[in-house]
Amino acid sequence: MLSARSLFQEIVDHDDSFQLFCSIAASGESQGGWENGRIAALVPEGMRHLAPKITRHGADEDKHGRIFRALLRNRGLPSVPVPPETDYTMLLERRGIGLAHEKLRREEPLTEEDIVVYLAHSRVTEQRAAEQMDMLVKYFGDHPEVGKAIRMISHDEDNHLAYCHEELLAMARAGHGRTIQRVLRDSALAEIRVYRDVSLAVTDHMGRLLGWPAPKAAALAAGIRGMYAYERFSGWHRMVGLRMPLRRDALGGLPAGTPGYA
């Protein structure tokens, strides 16, 4: 029987698939850390109060990258190159979602609208990240090898999502509501396509590493396409709503350390 638990267990139990999984995750998190660091440095003068929170967001993402690399080191495995078709962040940028790296490499201050775009894009991608980590905590939160890492990252992703909700609501009150609605919708519709494509690509690579028979690989691909059909029909709406989070000022304090994952 195919299930998220059994599939992830296969990936964790096999060195080659675990190596690819952690390498993809570490690369994406580190890229997110760089992006947030640049955004924090370029925040416009009228929004400088957000810079510490954006910096904290980036520090968390960097920490997650270190955690995944530490999981590899603990098995004596090096990182491997990330196949381009599995690079979620890069593929989103190619679709014009979020702030382009070319803009972030300049030394020109961002605009208020750029910060709105950053937060709206983050609200969508952090929704995905929080949901994925919730699932992994449910099935592997007590796993002796990866459980501690999963719980730590899940806590951070919940904080990131809460921060996006709270700051976007404040910006909506400041008059950015229409821009927020537009960017949220565009980001969500692009994200679900990219997530489908990346999921299919990762499944293909994992299937070859783990020797999955053709019927199993086909069933998994069909499941991914079925999920996309649901998300395209109505599921994407969960990514665009805004509500005041229970966790207020979630990124207002000092970032947590990474004991055991230096």
CSV table of C-alpha atoms in Angstrom, one decimal:
chain,number,residue,atom,x,y,z
A,1,MET,CA,0.0,0.0,0.0
A,2,LEU,CA,1.3,3.4,-1.0
A,3,SER,CA,1.3,6.1,1.8
A,4,ALA,CA,3.3,9.2,2.7
A,5,ARG,CA,4.7,7.3,5.7
A,6,SER,CA,5.9,4.3,3.6
A,7,LEU,CA,7.4,6.4,0.8
A,8,PHE,CA,9.3,8.7,3.1
A,9,GLN,CA,10.5,5.6,5.1
A,10,GLU,CA,11.9,4.2,1.9
A,11,ILE,CA,13.7,7.4,1.1
A,12,VAL,CA,15.2,7.7,4.6
A,13,ASP,CA,16.3,4.1,4.7
A,14,HIS,CA,18.3,4.2,1.4
A,15,ASP,CA,21.5,6.2,1.4
A,16,ASP,CA,21.3,7.4,-2.2
A,17,SER,CA,17.7,8.6,-2.0
A,18,PHE,CA,18.3,10.2,1.4
A,19,GLN,CA,21.3,12.0,0.0
A,20,LEU,CA,19.3,13.4,-2.8
A,21,PHE,CA,16.4,14.4,-0.6
A,22,CYS,CA,18.6,16.2,1.9
A,23,SER,CA,20.7,17.9,-0.9
A,24,ILE,CA,17.5,19.3,-2.5
A,25,ALA,CA,16.2,20.5,0.8
A,26,ALA,CA,19.5,22.1,1.9
A,27,SER,CA,19.9,23.9,-1.4
A,28,GLY,CA,16.4,25.3,-1.3
A,29,GLU,CA,16.7,26.5,2.3
A,30,SER,CA,20.1,28.1,1.8
A,31,GLN,CA,18.8,29.9,-1.2
A,32,GLY,CA,15.9,31.2,0.8
A,33,GLY,CA,18.4,32.4,3.5
A,34,TRP,CA,20.3,34.3,0.9
A,35,GLU,CA,17.1,35.9,-0.6
A,36,ASN,CA,15.9,37.0,2.8
A,37,GLY,CA,19.3,38.4,3.7
A,38,ARG,CA,19.4,40.5,0.6
A,39,ILE,CA,15.8,41.7,1.1
A,40,ALA,CA,16.6,42.7,4.7
A,41,ALA,CA,19.6,44.7,3.5
A,42,LEU,CA,17.5,46.5,0.8
A,43,VAL,CA,14.3,47.3,2.7
A,44,PRO,CA,13.1,50.8,1.9
A,45,GLU,CA,13.5,53.4,4.6
A,46,GLY,CA,9.8,53.6,5.5
A,47,MET,CA,9.8,49.9,6.2
A,48,ARG,CA,13.0,49.5,8.2
A,49,HIS,CA,11.1,48.1,11.1
A,50,LEU,CA,10.6,44.9,9.1
A,51,ALA,CA,14.4,44.4,8.5
A,52,PRO,CA,15.0,42.5,11.8
A,53,LYS,CA,12.1,40.1,11.1
A,54,ILE,CA,13.3,39.5,7.5
A,55,THR,CA,16.8,38.9,8.8
A,56,ARG,CA,15.4,36.4,11.3
A,57,HIS,CA,13.5,34.7,8.5
A,58,GLY,CA,16.7,34.3,6.5
A,59,ALA,CA,18.6,33.1,9.6
A,60,ASP,CA,16.1,30.4,10.1
A,61,GLU,CA,16.3,29.3,6.5
A,62,ASP,CA,20.1,29.2,6.7
A,63,LYS,CA,19.8,27.1,9.9
A,64,HIS,CA,17.5,24.6,8.0
A,65,GLY,CA,20.1,24.3,5.3
A,66,ARG,CA,22.8,23.5,7.9
A,67,ILE,CA,20.5,20.9,9.5
A,68,PHE,CA,20.0,19.0,6.3
A,69,ARG,CA,23.7,19.1,5.6
A,70,ALA,CA,24.3,17.8,9.1
A,71,LEU,CA,22.0,14.9,8.6
A,72,LEU,CA,24.1,14.0,5.5
A,73,ARG,CA,27.3,14.3,7.5
A,74,ASN,CA,25.9,12.1,10.2
A,75,ARG,CA,25.7,9.3,7.6
A,76,GLY,CA,29.0,10.1,6.1
A,77,LEU,CA,27.4,11.4,2.9
A,78,PRO,CA,28.3,14.4,0.8
A,79,SER,CA,25.8,16.7,-0.8
A,80,VAL,CA,25.0,16.0,-4.4
A,81,PRO,CA,24.2,18.5,-7.2
A,82,VAL,CA,20.5,19.4,-7.3
A,83,PRO,CA,18.8,18.4,-10.6
A,84,PRO,CA,17.5,21.7,-12.2
A,85,GLU,CA,14.0,20.2,-12.6
A,86,THR,CA,13.8,19.7,-8.8
A,87,ASP,CA,14.8,23.3,-7.9
A,88,TYR,CA,11.5,24.6,-6.6
A,89,THR,CA,12.9,28.1,-5.8
A,90,MET,CA,14.5,28.6,-9.2
A,91,LEU,CA,11.4,27.4,-11.1
A,92,LEU,CA,9.2,29.8,-9.2
A,93,GLU,CA,11.6,32.7,-10.1
A,94,ARG,CA,11.4,31.7,-13.7
A,95,ARG,CA,7.7,32.1,-13.6
A,96,GLY,CA,8.1,35.6,-12.3
A,97,ILE,CA,7.0,34.8,-8.7
A,98,GLY,CA,8.7,36.6,-5.9
A,99,LEU,CA,11.6,39.1,-6.3
A,100,ALA,CA,14.1,38.3,-9.1
A,101,HIS,CA,17.6,37.5,-8.0
A,102,GLU,CA,18.9,40.1,-10.5
A,103,LYS,CA,17.1,42.8,-8.5
A,104,LEU,CA,18.3,41.4,-5.2
A,105,ARG,CA,22.0,41.5,-6.4
A,106,ARG,CA,21.8,45.2,-6.9
A,107,GLU,CA,22.5,47.8,-4.2
A,108,GLU,CA,19.3,49.7,-4.9
A,109,PRO,CA,16.7,49.9,-2.2
A,110,LEU,CA,13.5,48.0,-2.8
A,111,THR,CA,10.1,49.6,-3.0
A,112,GLU,CA,7.1,49.2,-0.7
A,113,GLU,CA,5.5,47.2,-3.4
A,114,ASP,CA,8.5,44.9,-3.6
A,115,ILE,CA,8.1,44.1,0.1
A,116,VAL,CA,4.4,43.4,-0.4
A,117,VAL,CA,5.4,41.0,-3.3
A,118,TYR,CA,8.0,39.3,-1.1
A,119,LEU,CA,5.5,38.8,1.8
A,120,ALA,CA,2.7,37.6,-0.4
A,121,HIS,CA,4.9,35.2,-2.2
A,122,SER,CA,6.3,34.0,1.1
A,123,ARG,CA,2.8,33.5,2.5
A,124,VAL,CA,2.1,31.0,-0.3
A,125,THR,CA,5.3,29.1,-0.2
A,126,GLU,CA,5.4,29.0,3.7
A,127,GLN,CA,1.9,27.5,3.6
A,128,ARG,CA,3.3,24.6,1.5
A,129,ALA,CA,6.3,24.3,3.8
A,130,ALA,CA,4.3,24.3,7.0
A,131,GLU,CA,1.9,21.6,5.6
A,132,GLN,CA,4.7,19.4,4.5
A,133,MET,CA,6.5,19.6,7.8
A,134,ASP,CA,3.3,19.0,9.7
A,135,MET,CA,2.9,15.8,7.7
A,136,LEU,CA,6.5,14.7,8.5
A,137,VAL,CA,6.1,15.5,12.2
A,138,LYS,CA,3.0,13.4,12.3
A,139,TYR,CA,4.7,10.3,10.8
A,140,PHE,CA,8.4,10.9,11.7
A,141,GLY,CA,8.5,13.3,14.6
A,142,ASP,CA,9.8,10.5,16.9
A,143,HIS,CA,12.2,9.0,14.3
A,144,PRO,CA,15.7,8.6,16.0
A,145,GLU,CA,17.6,10.0,13.1
A,146,VAL,CA,15.5,12.8,11.6
A,147,GLY,CA,12.8,13.4,14.2
A,148,LYS,CA,14.5,16.2,16.1
A,149,ALA,CA,15.4,18.0,12.8
A,150,ILE,CA,11.8,17.7,11.5
A,151,ARG,CA,10.3,19.1,14.7
A,152,MET,CA,12.7,22.1,14.8
A,153,ILE,CA,12.1,23.0,11.2
A,154,SER,CA,8.3,22.5,11.5
A,155,HIS,CA,8.2,25.0,14.4
A,156,ASP,CA,10.1,27.6,12.4
A,157,GLU,CA,7.9,27.1,9.3
A,158,ASP,CA,4.8,27.7,11.5
A,159,ASN,CA,6.4,30.9,12.7
A,160,HIS,CA,7.2,32.0,9.2
A,161,LEU,CA,3.6,31.5,8.1
A,162,ALA,CA,2.3,33.4,11.1
A,163,TYR,CA,4.6,36.3,10.4
A,164,CYS,CA,3.5,36.5,6.8
A,165,HIS,CA,-0.2,36.6,7.8
A,166,GLU,CA,0.3,39.3,10.4
A,167,GLU,CA,2.5,41.6,8.3
A,168,LEU,CA,0.3,41.3,5.2
A,169,LEU,CA,-2.8,42.2,7.3
A,170,ALA,CA,-1.0,45.3,8.5
A,171,MET,CA,-0.1,46.2,4.9
A,172,ALA,CA,-3.7,45.6,3.8
A,173,ARG,CA,-4.8,48.1,6.4
A,174,ALA,CA,-2.1,50.5,5.1
A,175,GLY,CA,-3.7,50.5,1.7
A,176,HIS,CA,-2.0,47.6,-0.1
A,177,GLY,CA,-5.0,45.3,-0.1
A,178,ARG,CA,-5.5,45.1,-3.9
A,179,THR,CA,-1.9,44.4,-4.6
A,180,ILE,CA,-1.8,41.7,-1.9
A,181,GLN,CA,-4.9,40.0,-3.4
A,182,ARG,CA,-3.4,40.0,-6.9
A,183,VAL,CA,0.0,38.8,-5.9
A,184,LEU,CA,-1.4,36.1,-3.6
A,185,ARG,CA,-3.6,34.7,-6.4
A,186,ASP,CA,-0.8,34.8,-9.0
A,187,SER,CA,1.7,33.3,-6.6
A,188,ALA,CA,-0.7,30.5,-5.6
A,189,LEU,CA,-1.6,29.5,-9.1
A,190,ALA,CA,2.0,29.4,-10.2
A,191,GLU,CA,3.1,27.6,-7.0
A,192,ILE,CA,0.7,24.7,-7.4
A,193,ARG,CA,2.0,24.1,-11.0
A,194,VAL,CA,5.6,24.3,-9.9
A,195,TYR,CA,5.0,22.0,-7.0
A,196,ARG,CA,3.4,19.5,-9.3
A,197,ASP,CA,6.3,19.6,-11.7
A,198,VAL,CA,8.9,19.4,-9.0
A,199,SER,CA,7.0,16.5,-7.3
A,200,LEU,CA,6.9,14.6,-10.5
A,201,ALA,CA,10.6,15.2,-11.1
A,202,VAL,CA,11.6,14.2,-7.6
A,203,THR,CA,9.4,11.1,-7.8
A,204,ASP,CA,11.1,10.2,-11.1
A,205,HIS,CA,14.6,10.5,-9.5
A,206,MET,CA,13.6,8.6,-6.4
A,207,GLY,CA,12.0,5.9,-8.4
A,208,ARG,CA,15.2,5.2,-10.3
A,209,LEU,CA,17.3,5.3,-7.2
A,210,LEU,CA,15.0,3.0,-5.3
A,211,GLY,CA,14.1,0.7,-8.3
A,212,TRP,CA,10.4,1.3,-8.1
A,213,PRO,CA,8.5,-0.9,-10.6
A,214,ALA,CA,6.6,1.0,-13.4
A,215,PRO,CA,3.1,0.5,-11.9
A,216,LYS,CA,4.2,2.0,-8.6
A,217,ALA,CA,5.9,5.0,-10.3
A,218,ALA,CA,2.8,5.5,-12.5
A,219,ALA,CA,0.5,5.4,-9.5
A,220,LEU,CA,2.5,8.0,-7.6
A,221,ALA,CA,2.6,10.2,-10.7
A,222,ALA,CA,-1.2,9.9,-11.1
A,223,GLY,CA,-1.6,10.8,-7.4
A,224,ILE,CA,0.5,14.0,-7.9
A,225,ARG,CA,-1.5,15.0,-11.0
A,226,GLY,CA,-4.7,14.3,-9.1
A,227,MET,CA,-3.6,16.6,-6.2
A,228,TYR,CA,-2.8,19.3,-8.7
A,229,ALA,CA,-6.3,19.0,-10.3
A,230,TYR,CA,-7.8,19.4,-6.8
A,231,GLU,CA,-5.6,22.4,-6.1
A,232,ARG,CA,-6.3,24.0,-9.4
A,233,PHE,CA,-10.0,23.6,-8.9
A,234,SER,CA,-10.3,24.9,-5.4
A,235,GLY,CA,-7.4,23.9,-3.1
A,236,TRP,CA,-5.3,26.9,-4.0
A,237,HIS,CA,-7.8,29.1,-2.1
A,238,ARG,CA,-6.3,28.0,1.2
A,239,MET,CA,-3.1,29.7,0.2
A,240,VAL,CA,-4.5,33.2,-0.3
A,241,GLY,CA,-6.7,33.8,2.7
A,242,LEU,CA,-5.4,36.0,5.6
A,243,ARG,CA,-6.2,35.7,9.2
A,244,MET,CA,-4.6,37.0,12.4
A,245,PRO,CA,-2.4,34.2,13.7
A,246,LEU,CA,-2.4,32.8,17.2
A,247,ARG,CA,1.4,33.3,17.2
A,248,ARG,CA,1.8,37.1,17.3
A,249,ASP,CA,5.1,38.7,16.5
A,250,ALA,CA,6.4,35.2,15.7
A,251,LEU,CA,9.8,36.5,14.3
A,252,GLY,CA,10.2,39.3,16.8
A,253,GLY,CA,12.6,37.6,19.1
A,254,LEU,CA,16.1,36.1,18.7
A,255,PRO,CA,16.4,33.1,16.4
A,256,ALA,CA,16.6,29.7,18.1
A,257,GLY,CA,19.9,27.9,18.0
A,258,THR,CA,20.6,24.6,16.3
A,259,PRO,CA,22.0,22.4,19.1
A,260,GLY,CA,23.4,19.2,17.6
A,261,TYR,CA,23.3,20.7,14.1
A,262,ALA,CA,26.3,23.1,14.0
